[in-house]
Coordinates of N, CA and C in Angstrom, one line a residue:
X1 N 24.5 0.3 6.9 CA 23.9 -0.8 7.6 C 22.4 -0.6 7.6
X2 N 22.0 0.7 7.8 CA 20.5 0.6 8.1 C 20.1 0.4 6.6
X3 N 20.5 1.2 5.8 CA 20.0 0.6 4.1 C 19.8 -1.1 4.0
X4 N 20.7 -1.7 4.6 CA 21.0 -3.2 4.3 C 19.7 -3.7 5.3
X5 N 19.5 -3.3 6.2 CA 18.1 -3.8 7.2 C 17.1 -3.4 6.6
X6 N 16.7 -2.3 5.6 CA 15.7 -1.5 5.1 C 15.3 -2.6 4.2
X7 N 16.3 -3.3 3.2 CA 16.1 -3.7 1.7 C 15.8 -5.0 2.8
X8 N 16.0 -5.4 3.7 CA 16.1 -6.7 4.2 C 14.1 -7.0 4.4
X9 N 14.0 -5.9 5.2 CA 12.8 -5.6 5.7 C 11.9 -5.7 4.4
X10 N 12.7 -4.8 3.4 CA 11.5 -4.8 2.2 C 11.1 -5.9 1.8
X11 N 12.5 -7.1 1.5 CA 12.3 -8.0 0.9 C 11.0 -9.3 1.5
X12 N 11.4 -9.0 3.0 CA 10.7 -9.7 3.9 C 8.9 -9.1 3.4
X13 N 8.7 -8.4 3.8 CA 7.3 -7.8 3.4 C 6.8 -7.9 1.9
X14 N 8.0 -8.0 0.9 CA 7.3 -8.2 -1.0 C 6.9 -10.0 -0.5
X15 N 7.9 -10.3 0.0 CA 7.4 -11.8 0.1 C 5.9 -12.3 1.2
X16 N 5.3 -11.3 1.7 CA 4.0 -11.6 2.2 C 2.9 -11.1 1.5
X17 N 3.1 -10.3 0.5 CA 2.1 -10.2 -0.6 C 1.2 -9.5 -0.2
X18 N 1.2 -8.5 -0.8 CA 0.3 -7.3 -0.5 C -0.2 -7.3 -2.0
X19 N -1.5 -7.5 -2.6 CA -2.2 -7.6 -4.0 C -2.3 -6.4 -4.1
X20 N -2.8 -6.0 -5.3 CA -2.8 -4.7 -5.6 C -4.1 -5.0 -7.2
X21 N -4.9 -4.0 -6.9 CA -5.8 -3.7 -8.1 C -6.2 -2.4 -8.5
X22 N -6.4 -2.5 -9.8 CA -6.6 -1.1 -10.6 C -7.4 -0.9 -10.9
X23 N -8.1 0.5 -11.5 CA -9.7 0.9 -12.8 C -8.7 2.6 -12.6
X24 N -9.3 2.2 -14.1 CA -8.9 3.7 -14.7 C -9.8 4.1 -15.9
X25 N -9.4 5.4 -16.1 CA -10.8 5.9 -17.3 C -10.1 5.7 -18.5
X26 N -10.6 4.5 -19.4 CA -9.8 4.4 -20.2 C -9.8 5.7 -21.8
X27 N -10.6 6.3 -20.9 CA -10.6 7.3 -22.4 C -9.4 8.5 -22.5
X28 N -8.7 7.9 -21.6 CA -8.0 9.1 -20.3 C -6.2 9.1 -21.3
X29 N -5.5 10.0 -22.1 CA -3.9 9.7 -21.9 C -2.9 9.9 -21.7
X30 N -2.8 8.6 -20.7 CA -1.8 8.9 -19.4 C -0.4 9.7 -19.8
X31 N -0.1 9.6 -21.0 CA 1.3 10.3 -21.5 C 1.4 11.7 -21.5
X32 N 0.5 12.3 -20.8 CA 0.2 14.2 -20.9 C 0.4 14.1 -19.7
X33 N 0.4 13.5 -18.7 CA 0.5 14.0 -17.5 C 2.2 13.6 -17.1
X34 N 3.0 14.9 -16.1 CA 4.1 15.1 -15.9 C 4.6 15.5 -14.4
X35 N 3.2 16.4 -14.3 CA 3.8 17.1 -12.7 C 2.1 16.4 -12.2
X36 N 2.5 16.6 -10.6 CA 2.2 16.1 -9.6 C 2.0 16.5 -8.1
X37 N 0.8 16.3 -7.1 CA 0.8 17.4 -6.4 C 0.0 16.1 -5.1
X38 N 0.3 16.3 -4.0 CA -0.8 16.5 -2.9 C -2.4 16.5 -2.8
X39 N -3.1 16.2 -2.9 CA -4.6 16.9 -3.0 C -4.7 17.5 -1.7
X40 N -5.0 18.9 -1.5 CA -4.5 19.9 -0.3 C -5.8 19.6 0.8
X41 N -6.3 18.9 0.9 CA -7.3 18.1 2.1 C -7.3 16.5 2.1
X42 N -6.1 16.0 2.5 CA -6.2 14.0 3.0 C -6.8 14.1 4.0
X43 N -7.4 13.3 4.1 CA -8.3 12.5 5.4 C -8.3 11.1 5.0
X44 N -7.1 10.9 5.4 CA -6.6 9.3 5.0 C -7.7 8.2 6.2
X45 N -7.4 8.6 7.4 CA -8.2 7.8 8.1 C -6.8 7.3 8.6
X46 N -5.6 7.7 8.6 CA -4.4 7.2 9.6 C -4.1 8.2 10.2
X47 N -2.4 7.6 10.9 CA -1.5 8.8 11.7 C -0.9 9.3 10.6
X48 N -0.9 11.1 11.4 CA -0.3 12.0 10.8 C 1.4 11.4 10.3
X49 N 1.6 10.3 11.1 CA 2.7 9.3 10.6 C 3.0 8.6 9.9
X50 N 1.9 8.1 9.7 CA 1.2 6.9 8.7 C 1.2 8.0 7.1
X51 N 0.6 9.1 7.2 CA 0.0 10.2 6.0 C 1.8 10.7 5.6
X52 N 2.7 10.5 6.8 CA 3.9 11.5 5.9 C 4.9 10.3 5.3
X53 N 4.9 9.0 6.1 CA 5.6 7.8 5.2 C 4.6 7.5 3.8
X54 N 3.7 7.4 3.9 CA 2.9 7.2 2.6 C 3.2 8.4 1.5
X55 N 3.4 9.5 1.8 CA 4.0 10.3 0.9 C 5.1 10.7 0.6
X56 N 5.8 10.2 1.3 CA 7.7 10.3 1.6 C 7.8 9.2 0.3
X57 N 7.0 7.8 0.4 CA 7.1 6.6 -0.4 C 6.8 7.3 -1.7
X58 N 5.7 8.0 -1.9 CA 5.2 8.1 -3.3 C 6.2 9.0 -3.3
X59 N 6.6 10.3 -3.0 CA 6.9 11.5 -4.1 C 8.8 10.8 -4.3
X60 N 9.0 9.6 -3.7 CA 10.2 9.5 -4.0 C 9.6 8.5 -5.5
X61 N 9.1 7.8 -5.3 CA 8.5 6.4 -6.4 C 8.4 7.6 -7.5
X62 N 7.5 8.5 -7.5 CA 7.1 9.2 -8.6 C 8.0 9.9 -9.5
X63 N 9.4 10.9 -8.7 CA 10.3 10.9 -9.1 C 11.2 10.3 -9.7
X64 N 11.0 9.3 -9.1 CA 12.2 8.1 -9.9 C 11.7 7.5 -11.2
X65 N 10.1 8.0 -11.5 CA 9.6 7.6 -12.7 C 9.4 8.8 -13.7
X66 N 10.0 9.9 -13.2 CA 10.3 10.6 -13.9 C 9.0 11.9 -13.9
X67 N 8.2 11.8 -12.9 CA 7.2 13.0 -12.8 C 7.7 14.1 -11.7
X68 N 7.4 15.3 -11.4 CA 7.7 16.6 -11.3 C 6.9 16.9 -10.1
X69 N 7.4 17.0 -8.8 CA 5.9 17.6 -7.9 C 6.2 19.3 -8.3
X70 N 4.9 20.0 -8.4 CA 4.8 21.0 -9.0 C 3.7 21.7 -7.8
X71 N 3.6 23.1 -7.7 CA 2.6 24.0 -7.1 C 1.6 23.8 -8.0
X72 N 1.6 23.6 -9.4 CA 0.6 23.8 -10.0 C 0.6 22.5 -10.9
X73 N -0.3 21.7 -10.2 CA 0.2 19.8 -10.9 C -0.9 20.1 -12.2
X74 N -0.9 18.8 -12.6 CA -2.0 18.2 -13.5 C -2.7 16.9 -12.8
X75 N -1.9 16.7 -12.0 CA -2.4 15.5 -11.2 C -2.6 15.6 -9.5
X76 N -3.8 15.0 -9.0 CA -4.0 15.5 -7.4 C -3.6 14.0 -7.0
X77 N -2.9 13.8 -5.8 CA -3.0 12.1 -5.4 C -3.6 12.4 -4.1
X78 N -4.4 11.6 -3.9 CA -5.4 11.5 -2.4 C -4.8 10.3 -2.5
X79 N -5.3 9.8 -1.1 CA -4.9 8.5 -0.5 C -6.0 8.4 0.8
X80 N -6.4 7.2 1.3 CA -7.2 7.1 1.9 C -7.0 5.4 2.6
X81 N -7.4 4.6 3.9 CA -7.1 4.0 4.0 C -7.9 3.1 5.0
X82 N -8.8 1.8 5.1 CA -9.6 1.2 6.1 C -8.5 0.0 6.8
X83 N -8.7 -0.1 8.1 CA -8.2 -0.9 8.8 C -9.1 -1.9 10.0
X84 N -8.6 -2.8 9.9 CA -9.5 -3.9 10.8 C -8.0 -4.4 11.7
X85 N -8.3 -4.8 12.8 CA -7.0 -5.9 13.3 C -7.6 -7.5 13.8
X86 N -6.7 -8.2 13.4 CA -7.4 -9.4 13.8 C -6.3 -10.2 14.3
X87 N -6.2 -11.8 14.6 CA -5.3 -12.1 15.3 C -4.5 -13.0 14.2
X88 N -3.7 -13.2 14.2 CA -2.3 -13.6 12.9 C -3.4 -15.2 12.5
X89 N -3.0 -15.2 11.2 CA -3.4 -16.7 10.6 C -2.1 -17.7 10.8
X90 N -0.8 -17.2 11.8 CA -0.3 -18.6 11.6 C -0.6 -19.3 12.9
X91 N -0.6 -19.9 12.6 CA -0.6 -21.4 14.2 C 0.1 -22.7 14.5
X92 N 0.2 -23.3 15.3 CA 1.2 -23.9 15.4 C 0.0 -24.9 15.2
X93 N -0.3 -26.3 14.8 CA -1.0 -27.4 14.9 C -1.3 -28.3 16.0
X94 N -1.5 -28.4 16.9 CA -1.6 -30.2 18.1 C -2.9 -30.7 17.7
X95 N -2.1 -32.3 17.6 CA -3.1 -33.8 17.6 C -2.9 -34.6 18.1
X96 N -3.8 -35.2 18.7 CA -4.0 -36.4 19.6 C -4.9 -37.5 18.3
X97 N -3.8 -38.4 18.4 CA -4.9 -39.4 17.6 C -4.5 -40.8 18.1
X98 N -5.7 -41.8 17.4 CA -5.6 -43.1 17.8 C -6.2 -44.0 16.7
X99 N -5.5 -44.8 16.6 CA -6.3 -46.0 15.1 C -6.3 -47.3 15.6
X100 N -6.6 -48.3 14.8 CA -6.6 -49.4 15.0 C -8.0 -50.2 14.6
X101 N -7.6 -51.3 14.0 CA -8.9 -52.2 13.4 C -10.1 -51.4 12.8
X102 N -9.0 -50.6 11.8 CA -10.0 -49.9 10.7 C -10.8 -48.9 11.6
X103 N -10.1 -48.1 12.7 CA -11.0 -47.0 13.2 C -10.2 -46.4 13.7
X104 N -10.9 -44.7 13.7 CA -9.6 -43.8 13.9 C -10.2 -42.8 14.1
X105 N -10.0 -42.1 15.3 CA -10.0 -41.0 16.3 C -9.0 -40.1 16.5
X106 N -9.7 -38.7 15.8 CA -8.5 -37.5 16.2 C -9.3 -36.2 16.6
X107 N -8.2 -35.7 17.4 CA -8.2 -34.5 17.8 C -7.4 -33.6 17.4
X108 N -7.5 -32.5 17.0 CA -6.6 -31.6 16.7 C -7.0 -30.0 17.2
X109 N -6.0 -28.9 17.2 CA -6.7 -27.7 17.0 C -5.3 -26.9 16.8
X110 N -5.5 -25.7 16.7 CA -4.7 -24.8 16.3 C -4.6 -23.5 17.6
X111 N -2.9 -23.3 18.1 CA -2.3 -22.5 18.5 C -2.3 -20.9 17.8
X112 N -3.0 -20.0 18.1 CA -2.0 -18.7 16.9 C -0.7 -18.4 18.1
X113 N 0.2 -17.7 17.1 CA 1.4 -17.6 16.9 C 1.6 -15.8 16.2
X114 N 1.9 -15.5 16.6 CA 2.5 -13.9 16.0 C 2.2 -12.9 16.6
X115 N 0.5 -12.4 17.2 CA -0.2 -11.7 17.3 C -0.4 -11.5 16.8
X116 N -1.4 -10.2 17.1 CA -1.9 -9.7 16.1 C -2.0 -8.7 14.8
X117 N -2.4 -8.3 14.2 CA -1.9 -8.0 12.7 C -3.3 -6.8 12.1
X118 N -2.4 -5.6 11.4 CA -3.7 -5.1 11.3 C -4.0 -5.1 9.5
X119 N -4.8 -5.8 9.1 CA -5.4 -5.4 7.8 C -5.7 -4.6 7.5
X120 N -5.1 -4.0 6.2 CA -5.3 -2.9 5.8 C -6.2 -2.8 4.0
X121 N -6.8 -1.8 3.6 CA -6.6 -1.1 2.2 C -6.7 0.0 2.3
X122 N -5.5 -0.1 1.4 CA -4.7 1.5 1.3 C -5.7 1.4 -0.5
X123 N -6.0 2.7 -0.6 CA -6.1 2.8 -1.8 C -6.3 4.5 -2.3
X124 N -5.8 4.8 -3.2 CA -4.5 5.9 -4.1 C -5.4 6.3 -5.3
X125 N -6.0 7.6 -5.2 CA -6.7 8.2 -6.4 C -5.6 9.4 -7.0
X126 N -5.6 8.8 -7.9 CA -5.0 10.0 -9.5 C -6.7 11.3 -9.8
X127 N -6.3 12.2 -9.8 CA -7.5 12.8 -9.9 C -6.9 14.2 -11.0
X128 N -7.4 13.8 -12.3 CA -7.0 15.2 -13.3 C -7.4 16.9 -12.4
X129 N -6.7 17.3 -12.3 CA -7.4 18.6 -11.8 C -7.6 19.9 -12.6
X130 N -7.8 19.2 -14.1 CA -8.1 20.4 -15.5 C -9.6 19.8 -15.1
X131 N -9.9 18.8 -14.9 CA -11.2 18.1 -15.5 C -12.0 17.8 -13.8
X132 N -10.8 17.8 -12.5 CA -11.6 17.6 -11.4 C -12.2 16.3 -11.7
X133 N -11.4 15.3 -12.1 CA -12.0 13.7 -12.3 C -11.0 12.6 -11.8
X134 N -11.5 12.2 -11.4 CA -11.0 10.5 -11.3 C -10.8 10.2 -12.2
X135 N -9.5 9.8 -12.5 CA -8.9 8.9 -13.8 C -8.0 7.9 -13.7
X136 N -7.5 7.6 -12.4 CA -6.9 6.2 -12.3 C -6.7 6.1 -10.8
X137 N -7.3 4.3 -10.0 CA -7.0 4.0 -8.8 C -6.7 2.6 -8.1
X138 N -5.9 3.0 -7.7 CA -6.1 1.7 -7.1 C -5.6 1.4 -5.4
X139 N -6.0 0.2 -5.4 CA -6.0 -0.9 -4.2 C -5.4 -1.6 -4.2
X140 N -4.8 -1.4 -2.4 CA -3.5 -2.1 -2.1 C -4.1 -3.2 -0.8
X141 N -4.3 -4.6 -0.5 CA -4.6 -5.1 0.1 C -3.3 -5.8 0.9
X142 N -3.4 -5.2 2.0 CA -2.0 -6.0 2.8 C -2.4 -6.0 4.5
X143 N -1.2 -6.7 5.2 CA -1.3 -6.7 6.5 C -0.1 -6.7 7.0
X144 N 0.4 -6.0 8.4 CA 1.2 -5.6 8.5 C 1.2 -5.8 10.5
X145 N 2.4 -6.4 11.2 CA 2.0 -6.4 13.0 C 1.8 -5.4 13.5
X146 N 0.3 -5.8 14.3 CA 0.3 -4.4 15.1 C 1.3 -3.7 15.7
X147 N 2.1 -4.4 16.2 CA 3.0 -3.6 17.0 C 4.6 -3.1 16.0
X148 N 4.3 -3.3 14.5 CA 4.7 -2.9 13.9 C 6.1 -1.5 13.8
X149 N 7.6 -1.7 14.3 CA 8.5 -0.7 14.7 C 8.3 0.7 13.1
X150 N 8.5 2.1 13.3 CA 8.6 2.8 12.1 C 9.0 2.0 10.8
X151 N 10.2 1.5 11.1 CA 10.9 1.3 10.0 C 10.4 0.0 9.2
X152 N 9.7 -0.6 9.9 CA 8.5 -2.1 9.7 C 7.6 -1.5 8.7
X153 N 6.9 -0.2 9.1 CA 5.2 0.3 8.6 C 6.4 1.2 7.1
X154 N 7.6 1.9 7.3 CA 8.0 2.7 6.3 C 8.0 1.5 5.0
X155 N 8.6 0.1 5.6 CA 9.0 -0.6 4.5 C 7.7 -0.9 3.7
X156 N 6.5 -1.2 4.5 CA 5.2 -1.5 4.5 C 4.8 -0.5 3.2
X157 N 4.8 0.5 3.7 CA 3.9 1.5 2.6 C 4.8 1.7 1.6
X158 N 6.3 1.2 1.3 CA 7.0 1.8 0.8 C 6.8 0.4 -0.3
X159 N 6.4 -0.8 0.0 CA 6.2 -2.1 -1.0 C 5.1 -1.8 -1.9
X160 N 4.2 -1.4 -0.7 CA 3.1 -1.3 -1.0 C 2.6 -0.2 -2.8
X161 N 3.1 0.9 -2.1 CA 2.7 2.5 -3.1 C 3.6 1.9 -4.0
X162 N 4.7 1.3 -4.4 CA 5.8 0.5 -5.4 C 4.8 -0.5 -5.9
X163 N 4.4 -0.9 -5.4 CA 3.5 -2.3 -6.5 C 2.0 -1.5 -7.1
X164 N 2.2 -0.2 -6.1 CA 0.6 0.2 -6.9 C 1.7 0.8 -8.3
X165 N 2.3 1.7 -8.2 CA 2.8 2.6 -9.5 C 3.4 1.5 -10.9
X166 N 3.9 0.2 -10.1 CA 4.3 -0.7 -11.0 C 2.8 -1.0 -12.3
X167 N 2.0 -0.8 -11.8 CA 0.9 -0.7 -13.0 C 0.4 0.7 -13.2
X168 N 0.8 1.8 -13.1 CA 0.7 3.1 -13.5 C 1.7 3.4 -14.8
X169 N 1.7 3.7 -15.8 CA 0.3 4.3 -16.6 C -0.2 2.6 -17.0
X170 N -1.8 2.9 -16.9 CA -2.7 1.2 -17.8 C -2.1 0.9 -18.9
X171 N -2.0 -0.1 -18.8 CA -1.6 -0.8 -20.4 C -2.9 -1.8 -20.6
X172 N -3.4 -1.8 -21.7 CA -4.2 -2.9 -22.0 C -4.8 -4.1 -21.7

C-alpha cells in the first residue's frame, strides 16, 4: 500500500512539472565514467533531511543506471539548492458584471487557494575528480507545499533527481 501512495504521489508531482536544464563540457567522455561518490563537504543550503532524501534519490537512480558508488569514485556529485516561498498561483476567480446598450462594466479579482508553496532550484554538479572539473550540471526548477508531509518532499526530489539523470550522459 504505501508503494501504491508513493507511485501515486509521484505521479501527481511528474504532472506539475518540474523543468530541468543542462551544460556540460562537451569535450568531456561520458562513457569512462562508472563509479560514483558524494563530494565529502555539501552545503546544499537544506535540511539535513532534505541532503539525505536527495541522496537516498540519486544513489538509488544511479544504480539502477548501472554506476558503482565507490570510496574511490571518478565522479564527485555536489548538490546545492535556492529557495524562495510564495503564495500558490491557483485562485479561485469572482465577477460582478453588468451590460446593456452596448456598455459593460466588470469587476473581477482572484481568491488564492492552496497556500503557500516553496520554489525551489535544486541543481546537481558531476565533478571529474582526476581533473577536479566541472563536467556536467544541471537544473531542476520546481515547487513543492510548504507544508509539504516527508513522503510529499521524498516523491519531490525523487521526480526531480529522475528527470535530471534522464538527460545524463549528453547526447547531441
Amino acid at each position: 500500500m504505501k508503494t501504491l501512495y508513493t507511485l501515486i504521489l509521484c505521479a501527481l508531482l511528474i504532472s506539475c512539472g518540474t523543468t530541468v536544464g543542462i551544460d556540460y563540457d562537451q569535450e568531456t567522455d561520458f562513457s569512462t565514467y562508472i563509479t560514483y561518490n558524494f563530494y565529502p563537504t555539501i552545503d546544499s543550503g537544506l535540511s539535513d533531511l532534505d541532503d539525505k532524501r536527495i541522496m537516498q534519490a540519486t544513489d538509488s537512480l544511479m544504480q539502477q543506471r548501472g554506476f558503482i558508488k565507490s570510496d574511490t569514485p571518478q565522479l564527485f556529485i555536489n548538490f546545492f539548492a535556492n529557495e524562495s516561498i510564495s503564495n500558490s498561483r491557483n485562485t479561485i476567480g469572482i465577477g460582478i458584471g453588468s451590460g446593456g446598450r452596448n456598455v459593460g462594466v466588470g469587476v473581477s479579482g482572484g481568491i488564492p487557494i492552496g497556500g503557500r508553496v516553496v520554489n525551489q532550484s535544486l541543481t546537481v554538479d558531476f565533478i571529474d575528480v582526476a581533473k577536479d572539473d566541472l563536467v556536467w550540471q544541471a537544473v531542476a526548477e520546481g515547487e513543492y507545499k510548504e507544508k509539504a508531509s516527508p513522503r510529499q518532499r521524498e516523491a519531490y526530489y525523487f521526480n526531480a533527481i529522475s528527470k535530471m539523470l534522464k538527460k545524463y550522459p549528453p547526447t547531441e
